[in-house]
């Protein structure tokens, strides 16, 4: 959950999000070094009158400023491709949840159970209890077991939506007539908030997502009470 005046990412809760944070720091350091070098060269050109005449047409310099950017791009591309393939990989999910986007609410179906499905609407501000978050609380949370691989199938009934939970590194488009899939695994219990991330109409801002990750024994009790 983000806090007021936060500048960085939310704390990572899944292995994929941890990898994304490491990649972000890696890329940002490269950008910082390039920016520092360019700023140093510009300040040097503005403050000194010395000119190296043989630098203007030296092939060695041209070779360096051609090869060096290529190396930098490789250092960025290889970790990026690694994470991209990790995000698409789904290995033997323990549970499958089907998520359908509507104007303007989400519906969930636990496909491994015979009759376990519900709609999830945002709680109006006038009905919030003390301590609950405005525009983020829902009447039915998605309860899932932690430390287990969960497959999420995402689609839509009407227009484009996007199912996104930042702290888990999830963002999957909900497209009518198309079934997209993603995977999630939480390393610790807790409440994780998200919102629709695709402009889908006048009430686009009122489609929150709340995941409640709990130990397996509590999930089994919850699922038994819902059936």
Short mmCIF file of N, CA and C in Angstrom, two decimals, residues 87-208:
data_model
loop_
_atom_site.label_atom_id
_atom_site.label_comp_id
_atom_site.label_asym_id
_atom_site.label_seq_id
_atom_site.Cartn_x
_atom_site.Cartn_y
_atom_site.Cartn_z
N UNK A 87 7.87 -13.53 -16.30
CA UNK A 87 6.50 -13.10 -16.09
C UNK A 87 5.51 -13.92 -16.91
N UNK A 88 5.93 -14.44 -18.06
CA UNK A 88 5.04 -15.23 -18.91
C UNK A 88 5.02 -16.71 -18.54
N UNK A 89 5.92 -17.13 -17.67
CA UNK A 89 6.02 -18.55 -17.35
C UNK A 89 5.05 -18.93 -16.25
N UNK A 90 4.29 -19.99 -16.48
CA UNK A 90 3.33 -20.49 -15.50
C UNK A 90 3.61 -21.98 -15.28
N UNK A 91 4.03 -22.32 -14.06
CA UNK A 91 4.39 -23.70 -13.75
C UNK A 91 3.41 -24.30 -12.75
N UNK A 92 2.58 -25.23 -13.22
CA UNK A 92 1.69 -26.02 -12.35
C UNK A 92 0.98 -25.16 -11.30
N UNK A 93 0.07 -24.30 -11.70
CA UNK A 93 -0.62 -23.46 -10.71
C UNK A 93 -1.46 -24.31 -9.75
N UNK A 94 -1.48 -23.90 -8.50
CA UNK A 94 -2.26 -24.62 -7.48
C UNK A 94 -3.72 -24.20 -7.48
N UNK A 95 -4.01 -23.03 -8.05
CA UNK A 95 -5.36 -22.49 -8.02
C UNK A 95 -5.55 -21.58 -9.23
N UNK A 96 -6.76 -21.57 -9.77
CA UNK A 96 -7.07 -20.70 -10.90
C UNK A 96 -8.25 -19.82 -10.54
N UNK A 97 -8.09 -18.52 -10.79
CA UNK A 97 -9.16 -17.55 -10.54
C UNK A 97 -9.45 -16.83 -11.84
N UNK A 98 -10.72 -16.80 -12.22
CA UNK A 98 -11.14 -16.09 -13.43
C UNK A 98 -11.69 -14.72 -13.03
N UNK A 99 -11.14 -13.69 -13.64
CA UNK A 99 -11.52 -12.31 -13.33
C UNK A 99 -12.19 -11.68 -14.55
N UNK A 100 -13.39 -11.17 -14.36
CA UNK A 100 -14.12 -10.52 -15.44
C UNK A 100 -14.35 -9.05 -15.10
N UNK A 101 -14.01 -8.18 -16.03
CA UNK A 101 -14.24 -6.76 -15.84
C UNK A 101 -15.59 -6.33 -16.38
N UNK A 102 -16.29 -5.49 -15.64
CA UNK A 102 -17.58 -4.95 -16.04
C UNK A 102 -17.55 -3.44 -15.83
N UNK A 103 -18.51 -2.76 -16.39
CA UNK A 103 -18.70 -1.33 -16.08
C UNK A 103 -19.65 -1.24 -14.88
N UNK A 104 -19.20 -0.93 -13.66
CA UNK A 104 -17.83 -0.70 -13.27
C UNK A 104 -17.58 -1.47 -12.00
N UNK A 105 -17.31 -2.74 -12.14
CA UNK A 105 -17.02 -3.63 -11.01
C UNK A 105 -16.30 -4.85 -11.56
N UNK A 106 -15.78 -5.66 -10.65
CA UNK A 106 -15.10 -6.89 -11.04
C UNK A 106 -15.92 -8.09 -10.53
N UNK A 107 -15.87 -9.17 -11.28
CA UNK A 107 -16.46 -10.42 -10.81
C UNK A 107 -15.38 -11.50 -10.85
N UNK A 108 -15.43 -12.40 -9.86
CA UNK A 108 -14.40 -13.42 -9.69
C UNK A 108 -15.04 -14.80 -9.61
N UNK A 109 -14.37 -15.76 -10.20
CA UNK A 109 -14.83 -17.15 -10.18
C UNK A 109 -13.64 -18.06 -9.90
N UNK A 110 -13.76 -18.85 -8.85
CA UNK A 110 -12.73 -19.84 -8.52
C UNK A 110 -13.06 -21.11 -9.29
N UNK A 111 -12.37 -21.33 -10.39
CA UNK A 111 -12.75 -22.39 -11.32
C UNK A 111 -12.47 -23.79 -10.78
N UNK A 112 -11.64 -23.91 -9.74
CA UNK A 112 -11.37 -25.22 -9.16
C UNK A 112 -12.48 -25.68 -8.22
N UNK A 113 -13.40 -24.78 -7.92
CA UNK A 113 -14.53 -25.11 -7.04
C UNK A 113 -15.81 -25.14 -7.87
N UNK A 114 -16.78 -25.88 -7.41
CA UNK A 114 -17.99 -26.10 -8.21
C UNK A 114 -18.83 -24.84 -8.31
N UNK A 115 -19.00 -24.12 -7.23
CA UNK A 115 -19.86 -22.94 -7.27
C UNK A 115 -19.32 -21.88 -6.30
N UNK A 116 -18.22 -21.28 -6.68
CA UNK A 116 -17.62 -20.25 -5.85
C UNK A 116 -17.30 -19.05 -6.74
N UNK A 117 -18.20 -18.09 -6.74
CA UNK A 117 -18.03 -16.88 -7.54
C UNK A 117 -18.78 -15.74 -6.86
N UNK A 118 -18.35 -14.52 -7.12
CA UNK A 118 -18.98 -13.35 -6.52
C UNK A 118 -18.58 -12.10 -7.29
N UNK A 119 -19.34 -11.04 -7.09
CA UNK A 119 -19.03 -9.73 -7.64
C UNK A 119 -18.36 -8.88 -6.57
N UNK A 120 -17.51 -7.96 -7.00
CA UNK A 120 -16.76 -7.12 -6.07
C UNK A 120 -16.99 -5.65 -6.45
N UNK A 121 -17.76 -4.95 -5.62
CA UNK A 121 -18.08 -3.55 -5.85
C UNK A 121 -17.32 -2.66 -4.85
N UNK A 122 -17.03 -1.45 -5.27
CA UNK A 122 -16.43 -0.49 -4.36
C UNK A 122 -17.42 -0.07 -3.28
N UNK A 123 -16.93 0.07 -2.04
CA UNK A 123 -17.78 0.55 -0.95
C UNK A 123 -17.89 2.07 -1.04
N UNK A 124 -19.10 2.62 -1.10
CA UNK A 124 -19.24 4.09 -1.17
C UNK A 124 -18.62 4.77 0.04
N UNK A 125 -18.20 6.01 -0.14
CA UNK A 125 -17.54 6.75 0.93
C UNK A 125 -18.43 6.87 2.17
N UNK A 126 -19.73 7.03 1.96
CA UNK A 126 -20.65 7.20 3.09
C UNK A 126 -20.79 5.94 3.94
N UNK A 127 -20.39 4.77 3.40
CA UNK A 127 -20.55 3.51 4.13
C UNK A 127 -19.24 2.97 4.68
N UNK A 128 -18.16 3.74 4.56
CA UNK A 128 -16.86 3.27 5.04
C UNK A 128 -16.81 3.24 6.56
N UNK A 129 -16.12 2.26 7.10
CA UNK A 129 -15.89 2.17 8.53
C UNK A 129 -14.57 2.86 8.88
N UNK A 130 -14.38 3.22 10.14
CA UNK A 130 -13.12 3.88 10.53
C UNK A 130 -11.90 3.02 10.19
N UNK A 131 -10.92 3.62 9.54
CA UNK A 131 -9.71 2.90 9.15
C UNK A 131 -9.73 2.36 7.74
N UNK A 132 -10.90 2.34 7.10
CA UNK A 132 -10.96 1.85 5.72
C UNK A 132 -10.57 2.96 4.75
N UNK A 133 -10.09 2.55 3.59
CA UNK A 133 -9.51 3.48 2.62
C UNK A 133 -10.54 3.90 1.59
N UNK A 134 -10.63 5.20 1.38
CA UNK A 134 -11.59 5.75 0.42
C UNK A 134 -11.21 5.35 -1.01
N UNK A 135 -12.20 4.93 -1.77
CA UNK A 135 -12.06 4.54 -3.18
C UNK A 135 -11.24 3.27 -3.39
N UNK A 136 -10.88 2.57 -2.30
CA UNK A 136 -10.07 1.36 -2.45
C UNK A 136 -10.71 0.13 -1.80
N UNK A 137 -11.67 0.32 -0.92
CA UNK A 137 -12.29 -0.82 -0.25
C UNK A 137 -13.41 -1.41 -1.09
N UNK A 138 -13.58 -2.74 -0.99
CA UNK A 138 -14.64 -3.42 -1.74
C UNK A 138 -15.48 -4.25 -0.77
N UNK A 139 -16.67 -4.62 -1.24
CA UNK A 139 -17.55 -5.40 -0.36
C UNK A 139 -17.14 -6.86 -0.30
N UNK A 140 -16.52 -7.39 -1.35
CA UNK A 140 -16.05 -8.78 -1.37
C UNK A 140 -14.59 -8.81 -1.80
N UNK A 141 -13.72 -9.14 -0.86
CA UNK A 141 -12.30 -9.24 -1.18
C UNK A 141 -11.99 -10.58 -1.85
N UNK A 142 -10.92 -10.59 -2.64
CA UNK A 142 -10.45 -11.83 -3.25
C UNK A 142 -9.47 -12.49 -2.27
N UNK A 143 -9.90 -13.56 -1.66
CA UNK A 143 -9.07 -14.26 -0.68
C UNK A 143 -8.29 -15.36 -1.40
N UNK A 144 -6.97 -15.36 -1.22
CA UNK A 144 -6.10 -16.31 -1.90
C UNK A 144 -5.06 -16.85 -0.92
N UNK A 145 -4.57 -18.07 -1.15
CA UNK A 145 -3.51 -18.60 -0.29
C UNK A 145 -2.15 -18.02 -0.65
N UNK A 146 -1.35 -17.74 0.37
CA UNK A 146 0.00 -17.22 0.13
C UNK A 146 0.98 -18.37 -0.14
N UNK A 147 2.12 -18.01 -0.72
CA UNK A 147 3.20 -18.95 -1.02
C UNK A 147 2.75 -20.10 -1.91
N UNK A 148 1.78 -19.83 -2.78
CA UNK A 148 1.32 -20.81 -3.75
C UNK A 148 1.15 -20.12 -5.10
N UNK A 149 1.47 -20.84 -6.17
CA UNK A 149 1.34 -20.29 -7.51
C UNK A 149 -0.13 -20.25 -7.92
N UNK A 150 -0.60 -19.08 -8.26
CA UNK A 150 -2.01 -18.89 -8.60
C UNK A 150 -2.11 -18.32 -10.01
N UNK A 151 -2.90 -18.95 -10.84
CA UNK A 151 -3.13 -18.45 -12.20
C UNK A 151 -4.39 -17.59 -12.21
N UNK A 152 -4.28 -16.42 -12.83
CA UNK A 152 -5.41 -15.50 -12.93
C UNK A 152 -5.75 -15.33 -14.41
N UNK A 153 -6.97 -15.70 -14.77
CA UNK A 153 -7.48 -15.51 -16.12
C UNK A 153 -8.27 -14.21 -16.15
N UNK A 154 -7.96 -13.33 -17.07
CA UNK A 154 -8.53 -11.99 -17.09
C UNK A 154 -9.23 -11.75 -18.42
N UNK A 155 -10.49 -11.30 -18.35
CA UNK A 155 -11.24 -10.94 -19.55
C UNK A 155 -12.25 -9.85 -19.18
N UNK A 156 -13.06 -9.47 -20.14
CA UNK A 156 -14.01 -8.39 -19.91
C UNK A 156 -15.34 -8.72 -20.57
N UNK A 157 -16.41 -8.17 -20.00
CA UNK A 157 -17.76 -8.37 -20.54
C UNK A 157 -18.17 -7.26 -21.49
N UNK A 158 -17.53 -6.09 -21.39
CA UNK A 158 -18.04 -4.95 -22.16
C UNK A 158 -16.93 -4.18 -22.88
N UNK A 159 -16.14 -3.39 -22.12
CA UNK A 159 -15.11 -2.56 -22.73
C UNK A 159 -13.74 -2.98 -22.18
N UNK A 160 -12.69 -2.30 -22.62
CA UNK A 160 -11.35 -2.60 -22.15
C UNK A 160 -11.18 -2.20 -20.68
N UNK A 161 -10.64 -3.11 -19.89
CA UNK A 161 -10.24 -2.83 -18.52
C UNK A 161 -8.81 -3.30 -18.34
N UNK A 162 -8.25 -3.07 -17.16
CA UNK A 162 -6.91 -3.56 -16.87
C UNK A 162 -6.83 -3.90 -15.39
N UNK A 163 -6.50 -5.14 -15.09
CA UNK A 163 -6.45 -5.65 -13.72
C UNK A 163 -5.03 -5.47 -13.20
N UNK A 164 -4.84 -4.56 -12.26
CA UNK A 164 -3.49 -4.19 -11.83
C UNK A 164 -3.39 -4.15 -10.31
N UNK A 165 -2.34 -4.79 -9.79
CA UNK A 165 -2.00 -4.75 -8.37
C UNK A 165 -0.51 -4.44 -8.28
N UNK A 166 -0.13 -3.19 -7.98
CA UNK A 166 1.28 -2.78 -8.07
C UNK A 166 2.24 -3.57 -7.19
N UNK A 167 1.87 -3.84 -5.94
CA UNK A 167 2.82 -4.48 -5.03
C UNK A 167 3.13 -5.93 -5.42
N UNK A 168 2.30 -6.52 -6.26
CA UNK A 168 2.54 -7.88 -6.76
C UNK A 168 3.13 -7.87 -8.17
N UNK A 169 3.31 -6.69 -8.74
CA UNK A 169 3.85 -6.60 -10.09
C UNK A 169 2.91 -7.11 -11.15
N UNK A 170 1.60 -6.91 -10.95
CA UNK A 170 0.59 -7.43 -11.87
C UNK A 170 -0.08 -6.30 -12.65
N UNK A 171 -0.21 -6.49 -13.93
CA UNK A 171 -1.01 -5.57 -14.76
C UNK A 171 -1.36 -6.31 -16.04
N UNK A 172 -2.62 -6.74 -16.14
CA UNK A 172 -3.07 -7.53 -17.28
C UNK A 172 -4.32 -6.91 -17.86
N UNK A 173 -4.33 -6.71 -19.17
CA UNK A 173 -5.48 -6.10 -19.84
C UNK A 173 -6.65 -7.08 -19.88
N UNK A 174 -7.84 -6.55 -19.62
CA UNK A 174 -9.08 -7.31 -19.74
C UNK A 174 -9.76 -6.89 -21.04
N UNK A 175 -9.76 -7.78 -22.02
CA UNK A 175 -10.23 -7.46 -23.37
C UNK A 175 -11.45 -8.33 -23.69
N UNK A 176 -12.54 -7.73 -24.16
CA UNK A 176 -13.72 -8.54 -24.51
C UNK A 176 -13.39 -9.57 -25.59
N UNK A 177 -13.82 -10.81 -25.37
CA UNK A 177 -13.58 -11.87 -26.34
C UNK A 177 -12.19 -12.47 -26.29
N UNK A 178 -11.36 -12.03 -25.38
CA UNK A 178 -9.99 -12.56 -25.28
C UNK A 178 -9.71 -12.92 -23.82
N UNK A 179 -9.04 -14.05 -23.61
CA UNK A 179 -8.73 -14.51 -22.26
C UNK A 179 -7.22 -14.40 -22.04
N UNK A 180 -6.81 -13.41 -21.26
CA UNK A 180 -5.40 -13.25 -20.91
C UNK A 180 -5.13 -13.94 -19.58
N UNK A 181 -3.90 -14.32 -19.38
CA UNK A 181 -3.57 -14.98 -18.12
C UNK A 181 -2.28 -14.41 -17.54
N UNK A 182 -2.22 -14.42 -16.23
CA UNK A 182 -1.02 -14.01 -15.50
C UNK A 182 -0.91 -14.90 -14.28
N UNK A 183 0.20 -14.81 -13.62
CA UNK A 183 0.42 -15.63 -12.42
C UNK A 183 0.87 -14.76 -11.28
N UNK A 184 0.49 -15.15 -10.07
CA UNK A 184 0.91 -14.39 -8.88
C UNK A 184 1.27 -15.36 -7.77
N UNK A 185 2.18 -14.90 -6.93
CA UNK A 185 2.54 -15.64 -5.73
C UNK A 185 3.02 -14.64 -4.70
N UNK A 186 2.39 -14.66 -3.54
CA UNK A 186 2.74 -13.73 -2.48
C UNK A 186 3.66 -14.43 -1.47
N UNK A 187 4.68 -13.70 -1.04
CA UNK A 187 5.62 -14.27 -0.08
C UNK A 187 5.22 -14.00 1.36
N UNK A 188 4.20 -13.16 1.57
CA UNK A 188 3.75 -12.88 2.93
C UNK A 188 2.27 -12.53 2.91
N UNK A 189 1.59 -12.72 4.04
CA UNK A 189 0.15 -12.41 4.08
C UNK A 189 -0.08 -10.91 4.13
N UNK A 190 -1.31 -10.50 3.82
CA UNK A 190 -1.65 -9.09 3.90
C UNK A 190 -2.74 -8.70 2.93
N UNK A 191 -3.09 -7.42 2.95
CA UNK A 191 -4.06 -6.84 2.02
C UNK A 191 -3.30 -6.07 0.95
N UNK A 192 -3.65 -6.32 -0.30
CA UNK A 192 -2.96 -5.68 -1.41
C UNK A 192 -4.00 -5.04 -2.32
N UNK A 193 -3.80 -3.75 -2.57
CA UNK A 193 -4.80 -2.95 -3.28
C UNK A 193 -4.35 -2.66 -4.70
N UNK A 194 -5.32 -2.59 -5.58
CA UNK A 194 -5.08 -2.20 -6.96
C UNK A 194 -6.31 -1.52 -7.52
N UNK A 195 -6.22 -1.10 -8.77
CA UNK A 195 -7.34 -0.43 -9.44
C UNK A 195 -7.32 -0.78 -10.91
N UNK A 196 -8.43 -0.51 -11.58
CA UNK A 196 -8.47 -0.63 -13.03
C UNK A 196 -7.52 0.40 -13.62
N UNK A 197 -6.65 -0.05 -14.53
CA UNK A 197 -5.63 0.83 -15.09
C UNK A 197 -5.85 1.11 -16.57
N UNK A 198 -7.07 0.99 -17.01
CA UNK A 198 -7.42 1.32 -18.39
C UNK A 198 -8.69 2.16 -18.36
N UNK A 199 -8.64 3.33 -18.98
CA UNK A 199 -9.81 4.22 -18.95
C UNK A 199 -10.99 3.51 -19.62
N UNK A 200 -12.04 3.28 -18.84
CA UNK A 200 -13.13 2.42 -19.30
C UNK A 200 -14.50 3.09 -19.17
N UNK A 201 -14.51 4.39 -18.99
CA UNK A 201 -15.80 5.06 -18.90
C UNK A 201 -15.85 6.03 -17.73
N UNK A 202 -17.04 6.51 -17.45
CA UNK A 202 -17.19 7.59 -16.46
C UNK A 202 -16.83 7.15 -15.05
N UNK A 203 -17.03 5.89 -14.71
CA UNK A 203 -16.72 5.40 -13.36
C UNK A 203 -15.44 4.57 -13.33
N UNK A 204 -14.52 4.87 -14.22
CA UNK A 204 -13.25 4.14 -14.27
C UNK A 204 -12.50 4.22 -12.94
N UNK A 205 -12.61 5.34 -12.23
CA UNK A 205 -11.88 5.52 -10.98
C UNK A 205 -12.47 4.73 -9.82
N UNK A 206 -13.59 4.07 -10.05
CA UNK A 206 -14.30 3.40 -8.95
C UNK A 206 -14.35 1.89 -9.15
N UNK A 207 -13.21 1.32 -9.61
CA UNK A 207 -13.10 -0.13 -9.79
C UNK A 207 -11.89 -0.66 -9.03
N UNK A 208 -11.92 -0.59 -7.71
CA UNK A 208 -10.75 -1.06 -6.95
C UNK A 208 -10.64 -2.58 -6.93
#
